[in-house]
Amino acid sequence: MDMHKIGETLQKVREVNPLVHNITNVVVTNFTANGLLALGASPVMAYAKEEVADMAKIAGALVLNIGTLNETEIEAMIIAGKSANESGVPVILDPVGAGATAYRTQTARKIVSEVQIAALRGNAAEVANVVGENWTIKGVDAGAGAGDVIALAQKAAEQLRTTVVITGKEDVVTDGAKTYIVRNGHPILTKVTGTGCLLTSVIGAFAAVEKDIAEAAVAALVSYEVAAEVAAKKTVEEGPGSFQIELLNQLSKVSAADAAQYGSVEKIAE
Ligand code: ATP
Ligand code: TZP
Ligand code: MG
Ligand code: MG
Protein backbone atom coordinates (compact mmCIF):
# COMPACT_ATOMS: atom_id res chain seq x y z
CA MET A 1 0.00 0.00 0.00
CA ASP A 2 1.28 3.42 -0.94
CA MET A 3 1.28 5.25 2.41
CA HIS A 4 1.63 8.52 0.54
CA LYS A 5 -1.66 7.85 -1.25
CA ILE A 6 -3.42 7.36 2.11
CA GLY A 7 -2.42 10.90 3.10
CA GLU A 8 -3.44 12.25 -0.31
CA THR A 9 -6.88 10.66 -0.01
CA LEU A 10 -7.38 12.27 3.41
CA GLN A 11 -6.35 15.59 1.88
CA LYS A 12 -8.84 15.07 -0.94
CA VAL A 13 -11.68 14.50 1.54
CA ARG A 14 -10.90 17.90 3.05
CA GLU A 15 -10.69 19.60 -0.36
CA VAL A 16 -13.87 18.07 -1.77
CA ASN A 17 -15.87 18.24 1.51
CA PRO A 18 -18.17 15.44 0.26
CA LEU A 19 -21.82 15.32 1.21
CA VAL A 20 -22.40 12.08 3.13
CA HIS A 21 -26.06 11.05 3.38
CA ASN A 22 -26.57 8.94 6.51
CA ILE A 23 -29.62 6.88 7.43
CA THR A 24 -28.32 5.77 10.79
CA ASN A 25 -29.35 4.84 14.31
CA VAL A 26 -30.64 7.09 17.07
CA VAL A 27 -27.70 6.29 19.39
CA VAL A 28 -24.97 7.67 17.16
CA THR A 29 -26.61 10.37 15.05
CA ASN A 30 -25.05 13.44 16.67
CA PHE A 31 -21.61 11.83 17.15
CA THR A 32 -21.58 10.73 13.50
CA ALA A 33 -22.48 14.19 12.22
CA ASN A 34 -19.83 15.83 14.41
CA GLY A 35 -17.18 13.26 13.50
CA LEU A 36 -17.75 13.76 9.76
CA LEU A 37 -17.67 17.54 10.18
CA ALA A 38 -14.46 17.38 12.21
CA LEU A 39 -12.78 15.27 9.55
CA GLY A 40 -13.76 17.65 6.76
CA ALA A 41 -16.84 16.01 5.22
CA SER A 42 -20.38 17.36 5.09
CA PRO A 43 -22.94 15.19 6.89
CA VAL A 44 -26.67 15.07 6.33
CA MET A 45 -29.20 12.83 8.04
CA ALA A 46 -32.39 12.38 5.97
CA TYR A 47 -34.91 9.62 6.61
CA ALA A 48 -38.29 10.48 5.04
CA LYS A 49 -39.16 8.16 2.17
CA GLU A 50 -40.47 11.23 0.33
CA GLU A 51 -36.97 12.78 0.14
CA VAL A 52 -34.31 10.08 0.48
CA ALA A 53 -34.08 9.34 -3.27
CA ASP A 54 -33.40 13.02 -4.01
CA MET A 55 -30.84 13.35 -1.21
CA ALA A 56 -28.99 10.12 -2.06
CA LYS A 57 -28.49 11.05 -5.69
CA ILE A 58 -26.79 14.36 -4.91
CA ALA A 59 -24.57 12.86 -2.18
CA GLY A 60 -20.95 11.74 -2.52
CA ALA A 61 -21.84 8.60 -0.56
CA LEU A 62 -24.84 6.99 1.15
CA VAL A 63 -24.37 5.23 4.50
CA LEU A 64 -27.03 2.77 5.69
CA ASN A 65 -26.88 1.69 9.36
CA ILE A 66 -29.50 -0.68 10.84
CA GLY A 67 -28.64 -0.02 14.51
CA THR A 68 -32.16 0.98 15.58
CA LEU A 69 -34.12 -0.34 12.60
CA ASN A 70 -37.85 -0.26 11.98
CA GLU A 71 -40.03 -0.92 8.93
CA THR A 72 -40.37 2.73 7.89
CA GLU A 73 -36.62 3.25 8.01
CA ILE A 74 -35.86 0.05 6.10
CA GLU A 75 -38.25 1.11 3.35
CA ALA A 76 -36.44 4.45 3.16
CA MET A 77 -33.03 2.70 3.07
CA ILE A 78 -34.04 0.59 0.08
CA ILE A 79 -35.44 3.62 -1.78
CA ALA A 80 -32.28 5.63 -1.02
CA GLY A 81 -30.02 2.71 -1.94
CA LYS A 82 -31.67 2.17 -5.32
CA SER A 83 -31.47 5.89 -6.10
CA ALA A 84 -27.78 5.93 -5.16
CA ASN A 85 -27.16 2.90 -7.39
CA GLU A 86 -28.85 4.62 -10.34
CA SER A 87 -26.67 7.71 -9.88
CA GLY A 88 -23.39 5.86 -9.24
CA VAL A 89 -23.20 7.01 -5.61
CA PRO A 90 -21.33 4.47 -3.43
CA VAL A 91 -23.47 2.83 -0.73
CA ILE A 92 -21.83 1.68 2.51
CA LEU A 93 -23.71 -0.68 4.86
CA ASP A 94 -23.16 -1.13 8.61
CA PRO A 95 -25.19 -4.24 9.57
CA VAL A 96 -25.29 -3.36 13.29
CA GLY A 97 -26.32 -6.37 15.36
CA ALA A 98 -26.81 -8.78 12.43
CA GLY A 99 -27.01 -12.20 14.06
CA ALA A 100 -28.34 -10.84 17.36
CA THR A 101 -31.96 -11.10 16.22
CA ALA A 102 -33.53 -12.75 13.18
CA TYR A 103 -35.02 -9.39 12.18
CA ARG A 104 -31.60 -7.72 11.99
CA THR A 105 -30.09 -10.62 10.06
CA GLN A 106 -32.98 -10.73 7.57
CA THR A 107 -32.92 -6.96 7.12
CA ALA A 108 -29.18 -6.84 6.42
CA ARG A 109 -29.59 -9.67 3.88
CA LYS A 110 -32.56 -7.90 2.28
CA ILE A 111 -30.53 -4.70 1.84
CA VAL A 112 -27.56 -6.49 0.22
CA SER A 113 -29.91 -8.36 -2.11
CA GLU A 114 -31.81 -5.26 -3.27
CA VAL A 115 -29.05 -2.65 -3.23
CA GLN A 116 -25.58 -3.00 -4.76
CA ILE A 117 -23.37 -1.97 -1.88
CA ALA A 118 -19.84 -0.64 -2.41
CA ALA A 119 -18.69 -1.69 1.07
CA LEU A 120 -19.90 -3.66 4.07
CA ARG A 121 -18.34 -2.67 7.44
CA GLY A 122 -18.96 -4.53 10.65
CA ASN A 123 -17.43 -6.67 13.35
CA ALA A 124 -16.66 -10.29 12.46
CA ALA A 125 -19.91 -11.69 13.83
CA GLU A 126 -22.04 -9.17 11.95
CA VAL A 127 -20.33 -9.81 8.62
CA ALA A 128 -20.51 -13.58 9.18
CA ASN A 129 -24.23 -13.43 9.80
CA VAL A 130 -24.89 -11.30 6.69
CA VAL A 131 -23.31 -14.02 4.51
CA GLY A 132 -24.98 -16.95 6.26
CA GLU A 133 -22.29 -18.01 8.72
CA ASN A 134 -23.25 -18.49 12.32
CA TRP A 135 -21.01 -16.50 14.68
CA THR A 136 -22.08 -15.64 18.20
CA ILE A 137 -22.96 -12.01 18.81
CA LYS A 138 -24.04 -10.26 22.01
CA GLY A 139 -26.37 -7.34 21.21
CA VAL A 140 -24.42 -4.97 18.97
CA ASP A 141 -20.98 -5.99 20.27
CA ALA A 142 -18.81 -8.70 18.75
CA GLY A 143 -19.07 -11.99 20.62
CA ALA A 144 -16.23 -14.31 21.50
CA GLY A 145 -16.51 -16.34 18.28
CA ALA A 146 -13.15 -17.44 16.96
CA GLY A 147 -12.33 -18.12 13.37
CA ASP A 148 -10.35 -16.99 10.40
CA VAL A 149 -11.37 -13.37 9.92
CA ILE A 150 -9.37 -12.99 6.71
CA ALA A 151 -11.04 -16.00 5.11
CA LEU A 152 -14.41 -14.73 6.29
CA ALA A 153 -13.83 -11.29 4.76
CA GLN A 154 -12.72 -12.81 1.45
CA LYS A 155 -15.70 -15.14 1.35
CA ALA A 156 -18.08 -12.25 2.06
CA ALA A 157 -16.43 -10.06 -0.60
CA GLU A 158 -16.82 -12.78 -3.23
CA GLN A 159 -20.37 -13.64 -2.24
CA LEU A 160 -21.59 -10.03 -2.18
CA ARG A 161 -19.23 -8.74 -4.91
CA THR A 162 -18.25 -5.86 -2.71
CA THR A 163 -15.50 -4.54 -0.49
CA VAL A 164 -15.67 -5.96 3.04
CA VAL A 165 -14.21 -4.29 6.12
CA ILE A 166 -14.09 -6.30 9.35
CA THR A 167 -12.89 -4.30 12.35
CA GLY A 168 -11.59 -5.29 15.75
CA LYS A 169 -8.13 -5.25 17.34
CA GLU A 170 -6.85 -5.61 13.78
CA ASP A 171 -8.93 -4.73 10.74
CA VAL A 172 -9.25 -6.64 7.47
CA VAL A 173 -10.13 -4.93 4.19
CA THR A 174 -10.66 -6.92 1.02
CA ASP A 175 -12.37 -6.54 -2.35
CA GLY A 176 -11.84 -10.22 -3.08
CA ALA A 177 -8.68 -9.52 -5.12
CA LYS A 178 -6.50 -7.48 -2.79
CA THR A 179 -6.51 -7.82 1.00
CA TYR A 180 -5.07 -5.50 3.64
CA ILE A 181 -4.61 -5.66 7.40
CA VAL A 182 -4.66 -2.37 9.32
CA ARG A 183 -3.09 -2.43 12.77
CA ASN A 184 -3.86 1.01 14.16
CA GLY A 185 -6.42 2.03 16.79
CA HIS A 186 -6.73 1.72 20.57
CA PRO A 187 -8.85 -0.50 22.86
CA ILE A 188 -10.57 2.57 24.37
CA LEU A 189 -12.48 2.85 21.05
CA THR A 190 -14.61 -0.06 22.31
CA LYS A 191 -15.63 1.95 25.40
CA VAL A 192 -17.42 4.67 23.41
CA THR A 193 -20.60 3.72 21.60
CA GLY A 194 -20.75 4.69 17.97
CA THR A 195 -17.04 4.53 17.18
CA GLY A 196 -17.78 1.72 14.71
CA CYS A 197 -20.79 3.53 13.24
CA LEU A 198 -18.82 6.76 12.82
CA LEU A 199 -16.01 4.80 11.16
CA THR A 200 -18.51 3.39 8.64
CA SER A 201 -19.60 6.93 7.76
CA VAL A 202 -15.96 8.01 7.50
CA ILE A 203 -15.45 5.18 4.99
CA GLY A 204 -18.36 6.77 3.10
CA ALA A 205 -16.53 10.13 3.02
CA PHE A 206 -13.39 8.48 1.61
CA ALA A 207 -15.38 6.40 -0.91
CA ALA A 208 -16.83 9.68 -2.18
CA VAL A 209 -13.37 10.82 -3.31
CA GLU A 210 -11.57 7.55 -4.20
CA LYS A 211 -13.02 5.09 -6.73
CA ASP A 212 -10.98 2.09 -5.55
CA ILE A 213 -13.18 1.32 -2.54
CA ALA A 214 -10.70 -1.01 -0.82
CA GLU A 215 -8.03 1.71 -0.97
CA ALA A 216 -10.57 4.30 0.16
CA ALA A 217 -11.44 2.08 3.15
CA VAL A 218 -7.79 1.55 4.12
CA ALA A 219 -7.18 5.30 3.96
CA ALA A 220 -10.28 5.89 6.08
CA LEU A 221 -9.25 3.31 8.70
CA VAL A 222 -5.72 4.63 8.97
CA SER A 223 -6.77 8.30 9.22
CA TYR A 224 -9.45 7.51 11.82
CA GLU A 225 -7.35 5.17 13.90
CA VAL A 226 -4.23 7.37 13.91
CA ALA A 227 -6.48 10.19 15.17
CA ALA A 228 -7.82 7.77 17.82
CA GLU A 229 -4.29 6.84 18.91
CA VAL A 230 -3.40 10.49 19.55
CA ALA A 231 -6.72 11.07 21.32
CA ALA A 232 -6.14 8.00 23.50
CA LYS A 233 -2.65 9.12 24.43
CA LYS A 234 -4.06 12.42 25.68
CA THR A 235 -7.11 11.07 27.55
CA VAL A 236 -6.73 7.39 28.46
CA GLU A 237 -6.06 8.23 32.13
CA GLU A 238 -9.25 10.33 32.29
CA GLY A 239 -11.55 7.84 30.58
CA PRO A 240 -13.99 7.34 27.71
CA GLY A 241 -15.86 10.63 28.17
CA SER A 242 -12.74 12.71 27.56
CA PHE A 243 -11.66 10.33 24.80
CA GLN A 244 -14.93 10.75 22.91
CA ILE A 245 -14.47 14.53 22.76
CA GLU A 246 -10.75 14.33 22.03
CA LEU A 247 -11.43 11.94 19.12
CA LEU A 248 -13.44 14.71 17.45
CA ASN A 249 -10.57 17.16 18.04
CA GLN A 250 -8.02 14.77 16.59
CA LEU A 251 -10.19 13.93 13.55
CA SER A 252 -9.96 17.61 12.67
CA LYS A 253 -6.19 17.68 13.28
CA VAL A 254 -4.90 14.42 11.80
CA SER A 255 -2.75 15.34 8.81
CA ALA A 256 -1.84 13.62 5.57
CA ALA A 257 1.72 13.35 6.92
CA ASP A 258 0.51 11.76 10.21
CA ALA A 259 -1.53 9.17 8.31
CA ALA A 260 1.38 8.31 6.03
CA GLN A 261 3.89 8.19 8.91
CA TYR A 262 1.93 6.34 11.60
CA GLY A 263 -0.30 4.12 9.44
CA SER A 264 0.38 0.40 9.90
CA VAL A 265 -0.86 -1.44 6.81
CA GLU A 266 0.09 -4.85 5.47
CA LYS A 267 -1.00 -6.08 2.05
CA ILE A 268 -1.46 -9.81 2.36
CA ALA A 269 -2.65 -11.11 -0.99
CA GLU A 270 -2.92 -10.02 -4.60
P1 ATP B 1 -18.37 -3.77 18.26
O1 ATP B 1 -19.84 -3.72 18.23
O2 ATP B 1 -17.80 -5.14 18.23
O3 ATP B 1 -17.79 -2.87 19.30
P2 ATP B 1 -18.06 -1.71 16.35
O4 ATP B 1 -19.06 -1.62 15.28
O5 ATP B 1 -18.16 -0.75 17.47
O6 ATP B 1 -17.95 -3.18 16.84
P3 ATP B 1 -15.23 -1.92 16.26
O7 ATP B 1 -14.85 -3.25 15.71
O8 ATP B 1 -15.15 -1.74 17.73
O9 ATP B 1 -16.66 -1.51 15.69
O10 ATP B 1 -14.34 -0.86 15.51
C1 ATP B 1 -14.39 0.53 15.78
C2 ATP B 1 -12.96 1.03 15.77
O11 ATP B 1 -12.29 0.55 16.94
C3 ATP B 1 -12.14 0.53 14.58
O12 ATP B 1 -11.32 1.57 14.14
C4 ATP B 1 -11.32 -0.61 15.17
O13 ATP B 1 -10.10 -0.81 14.50
C5 ATP B 1 -11.07 -0.10 16.57
N1 ATP B 1 -10.84 -1.15 17.57
C6 ATP B 1 -11.75 -2.05 18.04
N2 ATP B 1 -11.19 -2.87 18.96
C7 ATP B 1 -9.90 -2.47 19.07
C8 ATP B 1 -8.78 -2.92 19.87
N3 ATP B 1 -8.90 -3.93 20.74
N4 ATP B 1 -7.59 -2.30 19.71
C9 ATP B 1 -7.46 -1.28 18.84
N5 ATP B 1 -8.46 -0.78 18.08
C10 ATP B 1 -9.67 -1.38 18.19
N1 TZP C 1 -27.64 -0.04 20.14
C1 TZP C 1 -28.19 0.01 18.95
S1 TZP C 1 -27.24 0.82 17.80
C2 TZP C 1 -26.02 1.09 18.95
C3 TZP C 1 -26.41 0.57 20.19
C4 TZP C 1 -25.65 0.63 21.45
C5 TZP C 1 -24.76 1.79 18.62
C6 TZP C 1 -23.68 0.83 18.19
O1 TZP C 1 -22.53 1.55 17.80
P1 TZP C 1 -21.13 0.84 17.51
O2 TZP C 1 -20.44 1.83 16.64
O3 TZP C 1 -21.43 -0.43 16.80
O4 TZP C 1 -20.43 0.64 18.82
MG1 MG D 1 -18.32 -0.69 19.48
MG1 MG E 1 -21.09 -1.51 15.23
PDB file of N, CA, C and O in Angstrom, residues 14 17-18 20 36 103 158 191 234 242 253 269:
ATOM      1  N   ARG A  14     -10.790  16.530   2.523  1.00  0.00           N
ATOM      2  CA  ARG A  14     -10.897  17.905   3.051  1.00  0.00           C
ATOM      3  C   ARG A  14     -11.111  18.914   1.930  1.00  0.00           C
ATOM      4  O   ARG A  14     -11.817  19.913   2.115  1.00  0.00           O
ATOM      5  N   ASN A  17     -14.816  18.072   0.498  1.00  0.00           N
ATOM      6  CA  ASN A  17     -15.874  18.244   1.512  1.00  0.00           C
ATOM      7  C   ASN A  17     -17.154  17.513   1.074  1.00  0.00           C
ATOM      8  O   ASN A  17     -18.221  18.110   0.921  1.00  0.00           O
ATOM      9  N   PRO A  18     -17.040  16.178   0.853  1.00  0.00           N
ATOM     10  CA  PRO A  18     -18.171  15.443   0.258  1.00  0.00           C
ATOM     11  C   PRO A  18     -19.399  15.403   1.164  1.00  0.00           C
ATOM     12  O   PRO A  18     -19.285  15.275   2.383  1.00  0.00           O
ATOM     13  N   VAL A  20     -22.174  13.478   2.758  1.00  0.00           N
ATOM     14  CA  VAL A  20     -22.399  12.083   3.129  1.00  0.00           C
ATOM     15  C   VAL A  20     -23.814  11.970   3.698  1.00  0.00           C
ATOM     16  O   VAL A  20     -24.122  12.544   4.751  1.00  0.00           O
ATOM     17  N   LEU A  36     -17.931  13.475  11.193  1.00  0.00           N
ATOM     18  CA  LEU A  36     -17.749  13.762   9.761  1.00  0.00           C
ATOM     19  C   LEU A  36     -17.359  15.226   9.548  1.00  0.00           C
ATOM     20  O   LEU A  36     -16.474  15.534   8.749  1.00  0.00           O
ATOM     21  N   TYR A 103     -34.582 -10.572  12.924  1.00  0.00           N
ATOM     22  CA  TYR A 103     -35.022  -9.390  12.183  1.00  0.00           C
ATOM     23  C   TYR A 103     -33.824  -8.602  11.635  1.00  0.00           C
ATOM     24  O   TYR A 103     -33.816  -8.169  10.477  1.00  0.00           O
ATOM     25  N   GLU A 158     -16.472 -12.037  -2.003  1.00  0.00           N
ATOM     26  CA  GLU A 158     -16.816 -12.779  -3.228  1.00  0.00           C
ATOM     27  C   GLU A 158     -18.319 -12.975  -3.340  1.00  0.00           C
ATOM     28  O   GLU A 158     -18.915 -12.776  -4.387  1.00  0.00           O
ATOM     29  N   LYS A 191     -14.938   1.448  24.208  1.00  0.00           N
ATOM     30  CA  LYS A 191     -15.635   1.953  25.400  1.00  0.00           C
ATOM     31  C   LYS A 191     -16.508   3.170  25.094  1.00  0.00           C
ATOM     32  O   LYS A 191     -17.087   3.776  25.989  1.00  0.00           O
ATOM     33  N   LYS A 234      -3.767  11.209  24.891  1.00  0.00           N
ATOM     34  CA  LYS A 234      -4.060  12.417  25.678  1.00  0.00           C
ATOM     35  C   LYS A 234      -5.077  12.167  26.784  1.00  0.00           C
ATOM     36  O   LYS A 234      -5.130  12.926  27.739  1.00  0.00           O
ATOM     37  N   SER A 242     -13.734  11.786  28.126  1.00  0.00           N
ATOM     38  CA  SER A 242     -12.741  12.707  27.561  1.00  0.00           C
ATOM     39  C   SER A 242     -12.263  12.208  26.199  1.00  0.00           C
ATOM     40  O   SER A 242     -12.050  12.998  25.275  1.00  0.00           O
ATOM     41  N   LYS A 253      -7.623  17.323  13.332  1.00  0.00           N
ATOM     42  CA  LYS A 253      -6.194  17.678  13.285  1.00  0.00           C
ATOM     43  C   LYS A 253      -5.333  16.690  12.519  1.00  0.00           C
ATOM     44  O   LYS A 253      -4.245  17.042  12.074  1.00  0.00           O
ATOM     45  N   ALA A 269      -2.447 -10.230   0.168  1.00  0.00           N
ATOM     46  CA  ALA A 269      -2.654 -11.108  -0.993  1.00  0.00           C
ATOM     47  C   ALA A 269      -2.999 -10.276  -2.197  1.00  0.00           C
ATOM     48  O   ALA A 269      -3.608  -9.229  -2.071  1.00  0.00           O
TER      49      ALA A 269
END
